[in-house]
């Protein structure tokens, strides 16, 4: 009954019925976003003002970039919440990378070296994650452990105090603009293009999806799942590192414990991308839309004068919607 | 001097005059507790500052919108101030857009940015971190929106309402030094050097201890956290108790009560009754412990949270009503020192 909806989808969906979903559902996600945005625009004249839109994009950048990385992990590892790919260390690695850069620049290193050091530390965390998962450890527990390690290292090198993130280069990251957009937004769009095209249009992307959906079949087809899985954790950690640098720049300081604060929202945007996909899988475009949607929602609630406590409730409802969509997909899988 | 005759139960007071009488009672309570420093000159100043409702006519906020960006509502101080500002703005006929950042610096920055987009007539920021928030406050300034702060001094702020944190800091420090007999070792939580009230209170501690060379701060200093504070502090103090046997810790200091609740729990459970615990804010949990004669929790300081919120709203109204000359750079409200002897009394006075 659900096959009809899947037919227009890509030929890559060899088992089209499996990922099929009612046609209305495929667009429900976008329709909801559109409805909310229109409602916000109608009720507050300040919403669609360029300065406000730039602020929303800027607020979304950190979550979107880290979310891209997590999305790659979920795509490659499979989106089963318990056994699939997951990287719980993204928040902590972002916090660690930001702290490394701040401490390095305080120690007098030039910005480029500070940033390189931060990304190297992030890559190291990704290597540990990838190696452990490839060796057969459960991603959920592996990345929980590295999350603890990264969080702890952050406290060690920062002494649990905010480390100021000063210097012209970092101020440019915070307040500068390229082509009329805040720097963080430009970084987000560039990474969106790179990761999105990579996952959507290259053989690496197609194979990553294949590994995630059926590793055995992928192996039979001559793909080495381990390589793809390892790389996914490396990519995730690197993107988390970039997100952490932007977050520290935004806050003018590396804030200890910030990693735990951002983790849930990163997980939310990556998983929420499911509702923006016609095949109901995690996608990069969906992650971007989800991150923008969450930021717009928080911003819009403020514009409407809704107490910000309600944003938490709204996010909770969104998570439930995503889970409901996944459950519906599961039901159509069973048929 | 345990009971000042001037501190009477405020049973029959009407709501409007409550702030004034509470302020007066506070000053007097302060006197009765801290005679040497006492308040020969404090009374008139505080009377004026702490009695917004009774003071001159406050202009209406009719047709005005006031944005509020609170750092958090996780502890009693910020929760009460947050509610009090909103209540007073509405009472004056204004509209409120309230945000609170769940103690997250990132969200606090976003909240301020989002408020700027809304173009309110004024923005009130409750607490904040100087490093992380200042760029956002600069944007408020650039947008031409008058900024008001509570317990957060900023160069962009038209007015900051705060307790006299220097007085709080030095009095807590003096009391601590005297209580432990002028010598010993003090365990300190110093996790928020970027938060102005904490930095001031900590610096006052250092200043007072310059004259108590036999009192040492135990190194390394402990770092308190903004979230999960009580449990985390309890754990850290438990570790310290194991590391430093009886006689090596005489007091525990923190710039606020929340970690000290955990600290006192750990100390009380370990039976280390030689240790005294001092905090600030008069959190209900801390007051309960101070009221318990068996507890190591020795002292805290109450801030006039409701009056602070109302004062800030009044300052906004005066400022927007063209009476900018009546808005001082800083509005100070007098703190009230609370120890085991006056805790019950002050609680009933202030409704804590």
XYZ file of C-alpha atoms in Angstrom:
687
model
C 0.000 0.000 0.000
C 2.854 2.314 0.592
C 4.857 1.431 -2.479
C 3.241 4.102 -4.593
C 4.757 6.878 -2.572
C 8.244 5.518 -2.915
C 8.348 5.135 -6.661
C 9.386 8.659 -7.496
C 12.288 8.348 -5.116
C 15.813 7.560 -6.220
C 16.713 4.377 -7.919
C 19.196 3.699 -5.148
C 16.309 2.589 -3.001
C 16.582 -0.973 -4.048
C 14.138 -2.050 -1.407
C 11.775 0.765 -2.023
C 8.807 -0.609 -0.083
C 10.871 -0.764 3.069
C 11.442 2.942 3.211
C 8.081 3.800 1.796
C 5.827 6.054 3.759
C 2.524 7.736 3.140
C 3.051 10.542 0.662
C 1.586 13.172 2.970
C 4.113 12.321 5.620
C 7.063 13.089 3.392
C 6.047 16.704 3.141
C 4.485 17.081 6.549
C 7.808 18.109 8.039
C 8.391 20.923 5.586
C 4.748 21.928 5.743
C 4.953 22.241 9.526
C 8.075 24.379 9.326
C 6.513 26.565 6.670
C 3.337 26.963 8.708
C 5.287 27.919 11.831
C 7.490 30.375 9.954
C 4.473 31.983 8.295
C 2.702 32.200 11.635
C 5.749 33.855 13.200
C 6.092 36.243 10.275
C 2.415 37.147 10.451
C 2.413 37.784 14.171
C 5.641 39.722 14.500
C 6.763 42.354 12.002
C 10.284 41.916 13.358
C 10.681 38.274 12.360
C 11.455 38.520 8.650
C 13.768 41.487 9.100
C 17.219 40.695 7.628
C 19.030 41.403 10.893
C 16.769 38.978 12.745
C 17.133 36.279 10.096
C 20.902 36.667 10.295
C 20.674 36.267 14.072
C 18.626 33.076 13.683
C 21.109 31.630 11.175
C 23.959 32.557 13.485
C 22.309 30.884 16.463
C 21.715 27.736 14.432
C 25.251 27.399 13.083
C 26.883 25.561 16.000
C 24.076 23.017 16.268
C 23.813 22.504 12.533
C 27.533 21.905 12.039
C 27.838 19.443 14.921
C 24.537 17.947 13.744
C 25.992 17.297 10.255
C 28.695 15.172 11.867
C 26.260 13.254 13.999
C 24.059 12.740 10.936
C 26.970 11.142 9.075
C 27.509 8.767 12.002
C 23.844 7.832 12.128
C 23.654 7.331 8.376
C 26.717 5.093 8.347
C 26.006 3.224 11.555
C 22.260 2.806 11.052
C 19.597 4.787 12.849
C 18.599 2.198 15.417
C 18.648 4.209 18.616
C 20.268 1.464 20.678
C 22.521 -0.448 18.291
C 23.001 2.029 15.472
C 25.533 4.765 14.933
C 25.516 7.457 17.574
C 28.128 9.875 18.797
C 27.330 11.151 22.273
C 30.736 12.779 22.518
C 29.972 15.543 19.992
C 29.086 18.092 22.652
C 32.044 17.302 24.871
C 34.457 17.242 21.911
C 33.116 20.624 20.801
C 33.714 21.953 24.302
C 37.186 20.437 24.431
C 38.195 21.827 21.039
C 37.014 25.299 22.000
C 38.940 25.108 25.252
C 42.125 23.859 23.568
C 41.996 26.755 21.121
C 41.349 29.286 23.877
C 44.116 27.961 26.113
C 46.540 27.784 23.181
C 45.841 31.332 22.095
C 46.141 32.536 25.705
C 49.532 30.853 25.735
C 50.525 33.049 22.816
C 50.104 30.692 19.890
C 48.923 32.304 16.647
C 45.255 31.734 15.743
C 46.020 29.273 12.961
C 48.089 27.093 15.286
C 45.438 27.290 18.026
C 42.749 26.212 15.589
C 44.918 23.437 14.178
C 45.640 22.192 17.688
C 41.945 22.193 18.543
C 41.040 20.253 15.412
C 43.877 17.795 16.043
C 42.514 17.074 19.511
C 39.033 16.646 18.045
C 40.409 14.291 15.404
C 42.117 12.270 18.112
C 38.798 11.859 19.912
C 37.200 10.801 16.626
C 39.962 8.280 16.027
C 39.391 6.718 19.436
C 35.640 6.546 18.817
C 36.059 5.112 15.334
C 38.670 2.556 16.344
C 36.643 1.355 19.325
C 33.442 1.017 17.323
C 35.213 -0.786 14.478
C 36.649 -3.174 17.064
C 33.094 -4.060 17.987
C 32.289 -1.882 20.981
C 28.810 -0.440 21.123
C 28.764 3.128 19.792
C 26.402 4.285 22.522
C 28.742 3.218 25.309
C 31.984 3.986 23.488
C 31.015 7.565 22.816
C 29.576 7.916 26.310
C 33.036 7.019 27.583
C 34.837 9.447 25.270
C 32.294 12.075 26.232
C 33.397 11.607 29.820
C 37.064 11.756 28.857
C 36.666 14.876 26.734
C 34.582 16.565 29.438
C 37.167 15.730 32.046
C 40.090 16.917 29.912
C 38.225 20.176 29.368
C 38.072 20.715 33.119
C 41.748 19.807 33.483
C 43.100 22.218 30.897
C 40.693 25.029 31.767
C 40.783 24.548 35.562
C 37.006 24.756 35.236
C 37.154 28.481 34.655
C 36.100 30.338 31.556
C 39.079 30.886 29.293
C 38.758 34.164 27.363
C 38.892 33.701 23.604
C 40.468 36.950 22.523
C 42.310 38.281 19.515
C 41.332 39.838 16.243
C 40.910 36.483 14.477
C 38.408 35.172 16.998
C 36.578 38.472 17.183
C 36.238 38.246 13.432
C 34.754 34.765 13.833
C 32.267 36.252 16.287
C 31.320 39.568 14.719
C 32.727 39.529 11.196
C 30.768 38.963 8.050
C 31.370 37.526 4.608
C 29.111 38.427 1.713
C 26.750 40.071 4.173
C 26.373 36.973 6.346
C 27.925 36.286 9.758
C 31.112 34.222 9.442
C 29.626 31.289 11.372
C 26.745 31.168 8.896
C 29.118 31.093 5.941
C 31.057 28.257 7.589
C 27.791 26.416 8.164
C 26.691 26.836 4.539
C 30.064 25.733 3.169
C 30.107 22.642 5.376
C 26.498 21.982 4.437
C 27.453 22.035 0.774
C 30.507 19.807 1.277
C 28.957 17.225 3.587
C 25.549 17.363 1.940
C 26.915 16.826 -1.551
C 29.338 14.212 -0.258
C 26.622 12.196 1.402
C 23.976 12.769 -1.243
C 25.847 12.641 -4.523
C 29.108 10.736 -4.206
C 29.813 7.039 -4.134
C 31.118 7.564 -0.598
C 27.689 8.839 0.411
C 25.746 6.085 -1.311
C 28.000 3.466 0.245
C 27.686 5.073 3.669
C 23.910 4.779 3.453
C 24.328 1.190 2.242
C 26.561 0.311 5.184
C 24.121 1.887 7.597
C 21.049 0.171 6.230
C 22.483 -3.263 5.738
C 26.147 -3.863 6.550
C 25.990 -7.504 5.483
C 24.639 -6.649 2.061
C 27.214 -3.889 1.774
C 29.976 -6.340 2.561
C 28.684 -8.780 -0.033
C 28.706 -5.935 -2.510
C 32.414 -5.470 -1.804
C 32.237 -2.503 0.545
C 34.346 -2.534 3.683
C 31.903 -1.258 6.330
C 34.659 -0.678 8.863
C 36.337 1.946 6.726
C 33.124 3.903 6.347
C 32.184 3.567 9.999
C 35.619 4.651 11.195
C 35.579 7.670 8.906
C 32.121 8.666 10.059
C 33.324 9.090 13.646
C 36.360 11.017 12.473
C 34.168 13.363 10.434
C 31.780 13.766 13.347
C 34.564 14.717 15.753
C 36.114 17.169 13.301
C 32.802 18.880 12.677
C 32.184 18.965 16.419
C 35.590 20.610 16.766
C 34.667 23.286 14.238
C 31.342 23.820 16.001
C 33.196 24.157 19.299
C 35.525 26.790 17.869
C 32.581 28.805 16.591
C 30.782 28.445 19.916
C 33.795 29.685 21.864
C 34.162 32.579 19.459
C 30.476 33.393 19.865
C 30.785 33.371 23.655
C 34.170 35.170 23.606
C 35.334 32.391 25.919
C 35.639 28.651 26.255
C 33.027 27.780 28.837
C 33.601 24.564 30.793
C 30.571 22.298 30.760
C 29.159 23.892 27.631
C 29.490 20.550 25.841
C 26.823 18.936 27.962
C 24.549 21.901 27.433
C 24.573 21.609 23.659
C 24.517 17.809 23.323
C 20.756 17.294 23.468
C 20.055 19.933 20.862
C 22.637 18.422 18.518
C 21.038 15.002 18.890
C 17.637 16.608 18.370
C 18.551 18.295 15.090
C 20.251 15.202 13.657
C 17.380 12.864 14.454
C 14.765 15.444 13.550
C 16.186 15.501 10.028
C 14.225 12.275 9.523
C 10.962 14.177 9.193
C 12.377 16.268 6.365
C 13.342 13.282 4.267
C 11.012 11.645 1.795
C 12.532 8.302 2.647
C 12.418 9.103 6.341
C 16.129 8.727 6.860
C 18.661 11.038 8.459
C 19.928 13.610 5.939
C 22.203 16.623 5.946
C 19.586 18.906 4.438
C 17.127 17.774 7.059
C 19.667 18.482 9.785
C 20.172 22.014 8.508
C 16.441 22.624 8.308
C 15.952 21.193 11.798
C 18.684 23.390 13.276
C 17.222 26.472 11.603
C 13.754 25.498 12.727
C 14.795 25.107 16.375
C 16.598 28.454 16.326
C 13.659 30.130 14.594
C 11.286 28.656 17.133
C 13.283 29.987 20.087
C 13.651 33.350 18.375
C 10.000 33.465 17.348
C 8.787 32.626 20.826
C 10.791 35.531 22.142
C 9.364 37.812 19.466
C 5.870 36.674 20.328
C 6.530 37.239 24.006
C 6.042 33.598 24.905
C 8.018 32.787 28.043
C 11.158 30.935 27.053
C 10.313 28.064 29.365
C 7.860 26.956 26.683
C 10.646 26.394 24.191
C 11.686 23.339 26.166
C 8.157 21.998 25.974
C 8.051 22.668 22.233
C 11.299 20.761 21.750
C 9.879 17.874 23.736
C 6.832 17.775 21.480
C 9.126 17.818 18.437
C 11.069 14.827 19.742
C 7.792 12.982 20.216
C 6.745 13.856 16.662
C 10.019 12.497 15.322
C 9.625 9.310 17.307
C 6.059 8.980 16.050
C 7.227 9.352 12.467
C 9.907 6.719 12.991
C 7.310 4.445 14.561
C 5.009 4.884 11.555
C 7.916 4.038 9.315
C 8.610 0.974 11.415
C 5.020 -0.121 10.982
C 5.194 0.196 7.229
C 8.503 -1.708 7.332
C 6.749 -4.604 8.928
C 4.189 -4.869 6.152
C 21.734 42.147 71.490
C 20.216 38.968 70.245
C 16.859 40.553 69.806
C 16.579 44.138 68.799
C 13.504 45.782 70.256
C 13.094 47.602 66.980
C 12.617 44.450 64.993
C 8.967 43.691 65.407
C 6.746 41.228 63.633
C 5.370 42.963 60.589
C 1.915 41.520 60.982
C -0.303 44.446 60.193
C 1.639 46.009 57.396
C -0.095 46.732 54.159
C 1.496 45.329 51.061
C 2.537 48.692 49.689
C 4.555 49.668 52.709
C 6.074 46.260 53.193
C 9.182 47.078 51.238
C 9.873 50.185 53.281
C 9.351 48.526 56.610
C 11.314 45.482 55.570
C 14.154 47.733 54.545
C 14.062 49.510 57.866
C 13.917 46.225 59.728
C 16.826 44.961 57.700
C 18.998 47.877 58.560
C 18.181 47.482 62.199
C 18.741 43.778 62.157
C 22.042 44.465 60.515
C 22.922 46.883 63.283
C 22.022 44.535 66.033
C 24.202 41.849 64.513
C 27.189 43.793 63.461
C 27.607 46.516 65.969
C 31.126 47.624 65.139
C 30.423 48.325 61.506
C 26.909 49.365 62.189
C 24.839 51.575 60.284
C 24.996 55.078 61.569
C 24.899 56.364 58.038
C 23.319 53.435 56.283
C 19.752 54.034 57.344
C 18.817 57.064 55.282
C 20.464 55.805 52.141
C 18.848 52.431 52.296
C 15.514 53.863 53.188
C 15.484 55.804 49.984
C 16.848 53.048 47.827
C 14.751 50.220 49.109
C 11.366 51.810 49.180
C 10.404 52.161 45.562
C 6.685 51.937 46.161
C 6.680 54.574 48.815
C 8.939 56.962 46.992
C 7.927 59.616 44.507
C 5.437 58.933 41.749
C 6.711 56.376 39.316
C 5.676 57.157 35.726
C 3.415 54.653 34.010
C 4.834 52.093 31.590
C 1.617 52.127 29.576
C 2.365 51.239 25.961
C 5.949 50.304 26.752
C 7.521 46.895 26.273
C 10.292 45.695 28.544
C 12.421 42.726 27.535
C 13.913 40.632 30.318
C 16.905 38.345 29.879
C 17.587 36.371 33.041
C 20.612 34.143 33.216
C 18.636 31.419 34.968
C 15.848 30.656 37.346
C 17.624 27.737 38.974
C 18.190 29.395 42.318
C 15.963 31.369 44.584
C 17.700 34.715 44.079
C 17.256 34.827 40.318
C 13.812 33.236 40.418
C 12.419 35.831 42.801
C 14.070 38.769 41.014
C 12.789 37.472 37.660
C 9.235 37.330 38.984
C 9.503 40.636 40.818
C 10.642 42.630 37.756
C 7.823 41.195 35.678
C 5.224 41.842 38.356
C 6.294 45.451 38.816
C 6.456 46.196 35.067
C 2.930 44.838 34.643
C 1.762 46.762 37.684
C 3.044 49.933 36.025
C 1.054 49.066 32.904
C 3.926 47.805 30.741
C 4.223 44.705 28.589
C 6.863 42.098 29.402
C 8.845 39.775 27.163
C 10.578 37.446 29.557
C 13.381 35.064 28.709
C 15.581 32.986 30.951
C 18.676 31.165 29.752
C 18.593 28.030 31.910
C 22.058 29.049 33.162
C 23.458 28.561 29.644
C 25.740 31.330 28.412
C 24.957 30.507 24.797
C 21.229 30.838 25.370
C 21.708 34.050 27.323
C 23.505 35.592 24.331
C 20.750 34.346 21.982
C 18.030 35.659 24.286
C 19.551 39.128 24.275
C 19.940 39.032 20.474
C 16.341 37.921 20.081
C 15.140 40.681 22.388
C 17.012 43.249 20.292
C 15.088 42.030 17.225
C 11.854 42.643 19.069
C 12.832 46.323 19.593
C 11.531 46.707 23.146
C 11.641 50.071 24.897
C 14.128 48.733 27.437
C 15.956 45.513 28.262
C 16.601 44.263 31.786
C 19.396 41.723 32.171
C 19.371 39.710 35.396
C 22.824 38.355 36.252
C 25.239 37.546 33.488
C 28.788 36.716 32.648
C 30.892 39.700 31.692
C 33.081 37.871 29.188
C 30.401 36.024 27.287
C 27.585 38.565 27.420
C 29.344 41.884 26.815
C 29.408 41.631 22.972
C 25.624 41.092 23.022
C 25.130 44.044 25.375
C 27.174 46.153 23.005
C 24.612 45.289 20.326
C 21.824 46.447 22.664
C 23.642 49.727 23.014
C 24.185 49.998 19.274
C 20.470 49.405 18.705
C 19.720 52.377 20.944
C 17.769 50.340 23.498
C 18.283 51.425 27.125
C 19.829 48.596 29.114
C 19.224 47.923 32.801
C 20.982 45.252 34.803
C 20.439 43.498 38.091
C 23.471 42.291 40.004
C 25.572 42.710 36.872
C 27.694 45.776 36.302
C 28.192 46.648 32.647
C 29.539 49.681 30.853
C 26.454 49.602 28.625
C 23.987 49.583 31.492
C 22.028 52.733 32.375
C 21.444 51.407 35.875
C 22.503 48.381 37.885
C 20.460 47.294 40.884
C 22.521 45.282 43.279
C 23.250 44.516 46.863
C 26.382 46.090 48.194
C 28.549 43.127 47.350
C 31.617 44.723 48.887
C 29.792 44.935 52.202
C 28.494 41.390 51.808
C 31.947 40.089 51.002
C 33.814 41.823 53.770
C 31.213 41.054 56.424
C 31.056 37.362 55.561
C 34.852 37.289 55.543
C 35.162 39.149 58.851
C 32.583 36.968 60.486
C 34.315 33.849 59.237
C 37.740 35.049 60.414
C 36.432 35.982 63.848
C 34.394 32.797 64.230
C 37.384 30.547 63.647
C 39.536 32.530 66.044
C 41.719 34.291 63.522
C 43.682 31.271 62.418
C 43.141 28.136 60.427
C 42.524 26.795 56.950
C 39.597 27.736 54.730
C 38.280 25.670 51.853
C 36.872 27.949 49.152
C 34.702 27.460 46.104
C 35.808 29.894 43.407
C 34.248 28.649 40.186
C 32.869 31.961 38.945
C 35.610 34.574 38.793
C 33.785 36.026 35.758
C 30.562 36.648 37.679
C 30.884 40.106 39.234
C 29.173 39.525 42.611
C 31.270 36.412 43.143
C 34.481 38.104 42.123
C 33.810 41.031 44.462
C 32.945 38.804 47.408
C 36.016 36.679 46.804
C 38.264 39.738 46.551
C 36.797 41.049 49.800
C 37.635 37.732 51.425
C 41.215 38.108 50.269
C 41.301 41.697 51.495
C 40.032 40.799 54.955
C 42.442 37.902 55.215
C 45.381 40.229 54.594
C 44.874 41.172 58.215
C 44.562 37.565 59.303
C 47.904 36.151 58.163
C 47.288 32.943 60.116
C 44.285 32.080 57.987
C 45.173 30.243 54.789
C 43.005 29.382 51.778
C 43.419 25.710 50.954
C 44.961 25.136 47.514
C 43.804 24.143 44.998
C 40.574 26.071 45.357
C 37.434 24.127 44.535
C 35.418 24.946 41.423
C 31.679 25.038 41.909
C 29.413 24.351 38.960
C 26.261 26.150 37.884
C 24.294 22.981 37.274
C 23.969 19.977 39.557
C 25.706 22.245 42.025
C 24.633 20.682 45.306
C 25.552 17.108 44.415
C 28.814 18.164 42.804
C 29.832 20.304 45.789
C 28.931 17.519 48.185
C 31.199 15.177 46.266
C 34.062 17.658 46.164
C 33.811 18.415 49.873
C 33.623 14.710 50.689
C 36.879 14.254 48.786
C 38.419 17.183 50.635
C 37.312 15.785 54.000
C 39.057 12.519 53.209
C 42.179 14.297 52.034
C 42.311 16.741 54.949
C 41.724 15.098 58.329
C 40.294 16.757 61.402
C 41.981 20.042 62.243
C 42.994 20.840 58.683
C 39.763 22.526 57.598
C 38.200 25.199 59.782
C 35.694 26.766 57.438
C 34.195 26.506 53.956
C 33.522 29.672 51.956
C 31.515 30.225 48.793
C 30.038 33.286 47.110
C 26.593 31.673 47.101
C 24.567 29.184 49.093
C 23.884 26.392 46.647
C 27.287 24.630 46.779
C 27.385 25.224 50.523
C 24.192 23.225 50.969
C 26.074 20.244 49.542
C 29.164 21.128 51.569
C 27.219 21.314 54.830
C 25.482 18.023 54.062
C 28.830 16.334 53.534
C 30.364 17.867 56.668
C 27.357 17.090 58.842
C 27.253 13.493 57.621
C 30.959 13.107 58.360
C 30.482 14.496 61.873
C 33.179 17.128 61.337
C 31.518 19.639 63.648
C 34.690 21.736 63.907
C 34.056 23.098 60.396
C 31.893 26.175 59.789
C 30.132 26.838 56.483
C 29.341 30.305 55.064
C 27.380 31.262 51.960
C 25.364 34.119 50.468
C 21.774 34.421 49.136
C 19.648 32.983 51.955
C 18.458 30.023 49.909
C 15.620 28.257 51.740
C 17.713 25.076 51.884
C 20.584 26.957 53.483
C 18.290 28.664 55.989
C 16.893 25.294 57.023
C 20.412 24.100 57.758
C 21.365 27.274 59.608
C 18.246 26.870 61.720
C 19.373 23.358 62.621
C 21.653 23.734 65.657
C 23.436 20.498 64.730
C 24.431 21.687 61.267
C 27.800 23.106 60.285
C 26.033 25.775 58.199
C 26.873 28.915 60.142
C 25.930 31.993 58.171
C 24.494 33.463 54.996
C 23.348 36.821 53.689
C 19.851 37.647 52.504
C 19.487 39.999 49.602
C 16.281 41.961 49.191
C 15.364 40.131 46.033
C 11.791 41.383 45.671
C 12.785 44.975 46.289
C 15.649 44.622 43.799
C 13.320 43.476 41.021
C 10.815 46.229 41.761
C 13.569 48.847 41.964
C 14.843 47.900 38.528
C 11.358 48.153 37.012
C 10.885 51.541 38.676
C 14.194 52.718 37.278
C 13.077 51.657 33.807
C 9.843 53.620 34.258
C 11.672 56.713 35.513
C 14.177 56.495 32.678
C 11.556 56.070 29.964
C 9.330 58.663 31.617
C 11.938 61.354 31.017
C 13.240 61.417 34.595
C 16.657 60.052 33.762
C 18.232 62.301 36.379
C 16.481 60.254 39.059
C 18.111 57.011 37.901
C 21.485 56.509 39.568
C 24.250 54.484 37.955
C 23.857 51.930 40.701
C 20.972 51.369 43.092
C 22.291 49.649 46.205
C 20.088 47.626 48.493
C 21.225 46.663 51.952
C 21.972 43.046 52.691
C 20.893 41.254 55.860
C 23.302 38.962 57.652
C 21.843 35.772 58.941
C 23.346 33.387 61.494
C 22.047 30.701 63.794
C 20.891 33.279 66.324
C 18.665 35.409 64.124
C 17.660 32.987 61.394
C 14.116 32.360 62.610
C 13.521 36.022 63.247
C 14.792 37.204 59.851
C 12.898 34.489 58.054
C 9.605 35.612 59.466
C 10.498 39.256 58.855
C 11.411 38.809 55.219
C 9.103 35.927 54.428
C 12.025 33.782 53.294
